[in-house]
Structures are given as C-alpha cells and as structure tokens.
mmCIF file of C-alpha atoms in Angstrom:
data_model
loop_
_atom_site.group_PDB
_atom_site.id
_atom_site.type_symbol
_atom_site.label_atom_id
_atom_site.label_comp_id
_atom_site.label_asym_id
_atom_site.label_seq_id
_atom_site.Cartn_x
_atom_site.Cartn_y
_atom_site.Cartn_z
ATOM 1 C CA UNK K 1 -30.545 -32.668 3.044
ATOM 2 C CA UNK K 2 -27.547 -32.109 1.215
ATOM 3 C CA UNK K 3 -23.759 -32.096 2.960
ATOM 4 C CA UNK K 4 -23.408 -28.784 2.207
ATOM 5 C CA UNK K 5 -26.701 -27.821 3.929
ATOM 6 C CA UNK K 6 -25.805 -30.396 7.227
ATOM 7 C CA UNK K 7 -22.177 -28.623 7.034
ATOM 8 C CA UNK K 8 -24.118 -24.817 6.487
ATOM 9 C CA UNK K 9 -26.483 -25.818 9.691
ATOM 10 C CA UNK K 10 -23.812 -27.223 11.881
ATOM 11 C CA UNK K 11 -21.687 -23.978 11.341
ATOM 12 C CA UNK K 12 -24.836 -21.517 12.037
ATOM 13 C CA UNK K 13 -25.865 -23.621 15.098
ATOM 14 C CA UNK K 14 -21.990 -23.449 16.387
ATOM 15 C CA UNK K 15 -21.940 -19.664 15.559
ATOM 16 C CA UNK K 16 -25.246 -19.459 17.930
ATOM 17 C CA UNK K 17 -23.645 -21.291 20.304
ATOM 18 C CA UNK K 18 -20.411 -19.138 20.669
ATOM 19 C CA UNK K 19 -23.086 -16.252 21.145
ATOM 20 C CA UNK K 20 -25.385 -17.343 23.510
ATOM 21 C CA UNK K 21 -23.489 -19.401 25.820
ATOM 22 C CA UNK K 22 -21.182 -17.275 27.078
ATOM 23 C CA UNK K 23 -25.016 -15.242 28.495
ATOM 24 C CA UNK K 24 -26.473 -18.076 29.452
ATOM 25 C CA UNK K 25 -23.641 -19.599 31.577
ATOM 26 C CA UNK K 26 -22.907 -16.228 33.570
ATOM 27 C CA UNK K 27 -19.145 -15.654 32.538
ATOM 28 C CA UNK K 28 -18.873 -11.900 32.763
ATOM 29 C CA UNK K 29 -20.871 -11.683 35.969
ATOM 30 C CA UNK K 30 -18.548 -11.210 38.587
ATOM 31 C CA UNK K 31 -16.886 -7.961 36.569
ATOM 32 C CA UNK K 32 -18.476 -4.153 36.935
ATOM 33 C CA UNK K 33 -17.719 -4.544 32.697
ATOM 34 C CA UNK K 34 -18.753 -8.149 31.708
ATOM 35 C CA UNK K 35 -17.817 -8.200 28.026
ATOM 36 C CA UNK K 36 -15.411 -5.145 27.922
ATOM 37 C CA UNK K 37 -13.025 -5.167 25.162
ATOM 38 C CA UNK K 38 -9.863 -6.400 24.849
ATOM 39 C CA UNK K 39 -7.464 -3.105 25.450
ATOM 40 C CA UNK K 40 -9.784 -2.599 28.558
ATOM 41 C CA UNK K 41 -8.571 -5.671 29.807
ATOM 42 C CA UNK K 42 -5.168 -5.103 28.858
ATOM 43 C CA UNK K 43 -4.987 -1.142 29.944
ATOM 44 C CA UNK K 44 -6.668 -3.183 33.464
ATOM 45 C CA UNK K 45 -3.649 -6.076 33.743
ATOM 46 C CA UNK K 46 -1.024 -3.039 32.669
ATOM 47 C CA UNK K 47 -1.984 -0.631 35.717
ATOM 48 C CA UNK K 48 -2.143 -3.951 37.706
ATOM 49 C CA UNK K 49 1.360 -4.821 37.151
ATOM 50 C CA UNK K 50 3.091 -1.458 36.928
ATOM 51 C CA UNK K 51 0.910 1.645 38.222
ATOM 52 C CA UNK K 52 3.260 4.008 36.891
ATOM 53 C CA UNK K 53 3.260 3.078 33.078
ATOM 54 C CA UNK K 54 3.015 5.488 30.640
ATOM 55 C CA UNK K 55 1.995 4.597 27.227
ATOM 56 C CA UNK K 56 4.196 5.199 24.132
ATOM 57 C CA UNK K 57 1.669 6.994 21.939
ATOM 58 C CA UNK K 58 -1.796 8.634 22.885
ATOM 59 C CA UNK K 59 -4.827 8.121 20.576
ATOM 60 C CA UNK K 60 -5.790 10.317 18.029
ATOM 61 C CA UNK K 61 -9.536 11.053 18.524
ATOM 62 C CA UNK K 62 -11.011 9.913 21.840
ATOM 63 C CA UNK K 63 -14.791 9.305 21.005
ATOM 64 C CA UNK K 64 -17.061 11.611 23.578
ATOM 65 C CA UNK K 65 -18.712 8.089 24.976
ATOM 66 C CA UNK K 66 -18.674 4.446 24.713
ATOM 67 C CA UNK K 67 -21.299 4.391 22.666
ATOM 68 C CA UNK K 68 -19.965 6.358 19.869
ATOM 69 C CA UNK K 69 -16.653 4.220 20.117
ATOM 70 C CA UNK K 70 -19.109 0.836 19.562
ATOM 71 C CA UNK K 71 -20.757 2.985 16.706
ATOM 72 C CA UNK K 72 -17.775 3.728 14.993
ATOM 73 C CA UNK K 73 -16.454 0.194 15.842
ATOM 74 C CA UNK K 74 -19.379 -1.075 14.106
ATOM 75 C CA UNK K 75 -19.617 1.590 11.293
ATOM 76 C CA UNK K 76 -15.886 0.148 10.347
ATOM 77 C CA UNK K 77 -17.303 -3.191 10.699
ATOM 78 C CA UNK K 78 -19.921 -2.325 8.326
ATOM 79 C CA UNK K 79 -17.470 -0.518 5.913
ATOM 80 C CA UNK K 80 -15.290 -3.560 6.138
ATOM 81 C CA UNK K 81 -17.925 -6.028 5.185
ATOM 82 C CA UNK K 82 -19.180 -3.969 2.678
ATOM 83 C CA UNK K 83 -15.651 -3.740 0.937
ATOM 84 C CA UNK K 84 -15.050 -7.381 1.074
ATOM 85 C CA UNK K 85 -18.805 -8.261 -0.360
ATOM 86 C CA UNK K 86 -18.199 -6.161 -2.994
ATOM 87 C CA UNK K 87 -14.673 -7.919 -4.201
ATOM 88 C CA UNK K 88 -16.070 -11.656 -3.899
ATOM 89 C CA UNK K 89 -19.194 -10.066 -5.602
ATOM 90 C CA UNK K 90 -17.133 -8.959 -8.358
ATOM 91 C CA UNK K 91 -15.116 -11.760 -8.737
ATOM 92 C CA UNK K 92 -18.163 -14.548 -8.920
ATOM 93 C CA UNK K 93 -19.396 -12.470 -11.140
ATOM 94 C CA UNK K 94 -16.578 -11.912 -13.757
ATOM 95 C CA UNK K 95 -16.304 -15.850 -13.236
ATOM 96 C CA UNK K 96 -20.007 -15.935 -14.121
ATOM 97 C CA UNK K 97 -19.594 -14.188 -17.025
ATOM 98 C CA UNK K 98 -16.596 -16.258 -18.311
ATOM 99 C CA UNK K 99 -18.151 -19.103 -17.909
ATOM 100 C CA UNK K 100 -21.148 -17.708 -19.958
ATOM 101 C CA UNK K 101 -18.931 -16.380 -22.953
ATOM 102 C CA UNK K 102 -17.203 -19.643 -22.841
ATOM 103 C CA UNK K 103 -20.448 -21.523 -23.342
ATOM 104 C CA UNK K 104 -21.874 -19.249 -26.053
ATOM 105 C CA UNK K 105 -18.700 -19.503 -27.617
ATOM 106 C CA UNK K 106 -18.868 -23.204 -27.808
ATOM 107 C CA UNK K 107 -22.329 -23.229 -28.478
ATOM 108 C CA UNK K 108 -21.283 -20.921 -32.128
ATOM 109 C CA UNK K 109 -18.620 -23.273 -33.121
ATOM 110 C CA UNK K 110 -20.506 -26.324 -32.640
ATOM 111 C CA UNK K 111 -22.940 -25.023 -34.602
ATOM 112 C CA UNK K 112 -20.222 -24.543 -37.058
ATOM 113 C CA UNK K 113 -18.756 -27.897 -37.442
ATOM 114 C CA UNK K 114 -22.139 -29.487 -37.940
ATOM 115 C CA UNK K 115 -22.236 -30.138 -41.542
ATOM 116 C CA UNK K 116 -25.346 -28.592 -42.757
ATOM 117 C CA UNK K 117 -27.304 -30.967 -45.684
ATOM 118 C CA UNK K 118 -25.535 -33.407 -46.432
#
C-alpha cells in the first residue's frame, strides 16, 4: 500500500470516527434537541443570560419547518460543493492540457533536431 493510500485510509477512518462516535457514546442524550445547531444553542445561552434581549436584525425568510431549513442548508451545501468541484476541475484540467501541449511540443522539435540521413 502506498503512503498516500495509508494517509487516504487514516483520514476516511478519522472522518468515520468524528461521525459515529459522537452516536455511539450518547453525547446529545440528555437535551430535548441532541445535535441542534449552533445559533440554537446560542439563541438558548442568550435568553439564558439576558431574557429581555432583542436581536439587532430579524431574518429575511423564515423557512415554514425545520426540515425545509436542513433542505435549503443542504441545497447550499450542494451548490457550494458543486461550485468548488467545478474550479479545481477546471484548473487540473487546464494543467492537464499544458502539460500535454508542452509534451507534443517537445515531442515536434525533437523530432526536428534529429538529423535525418546522415
């Protein structure tokens, strides 16, 4: 196995473990909301504090549900990743392409420099 691959499986496993540990250790058990957001948490520790804060500014579109919030959260999740696949895309693939014309290029002229019968 390469040390890419070792470094590849050590990051996936890692990732896995971030995601299922926090589940299988209980740590949201004890809320009503185990894995609410962070403003929840904050708008929760704000009213704690000071009952009778007002915020500055009041959103503008309050989703119906908090199930269309997580869709749109993920829909501009998707969006996002989409955008930046698209620019690394592009750029490995101009690279790509360089690379290729640079070859072919040296591939003509040292075809060119050969001296041809003699």
């Amino acid at each position: 196995m390469s040390r890419n691959a070792k470094i590849n499986t050590l990051l996936l496993l890692a990732v896995a473990a971030l995601a299922v540990l926090p589940l299988a250790l209980g740590l949201g058990d004890h809320k009503e909301e185990p894995f609410a957001g962070s403003d929840a948490e904050a708008e929760t520790a704000i009213t704690e504090i000071e009952p009778d804060y007002e915020p500055w500014f009041s959103p503008l579109y309050e989703p119906p549900s908090g199930e269309v919030e997580s869709a749109l959260f993920a829909l501009q999740a998707a969006l996002g990743a989409g955008v930046l696949a698209y620019y690394f895309g592009l750029r490995r693939g101009r690279r790509q392409g360089e690379q290729r014309a640079m070859a072919a290029a040296e591939a003509t002229s040292g075809s060119r420099d050969t001296p041809e019968g003699d």
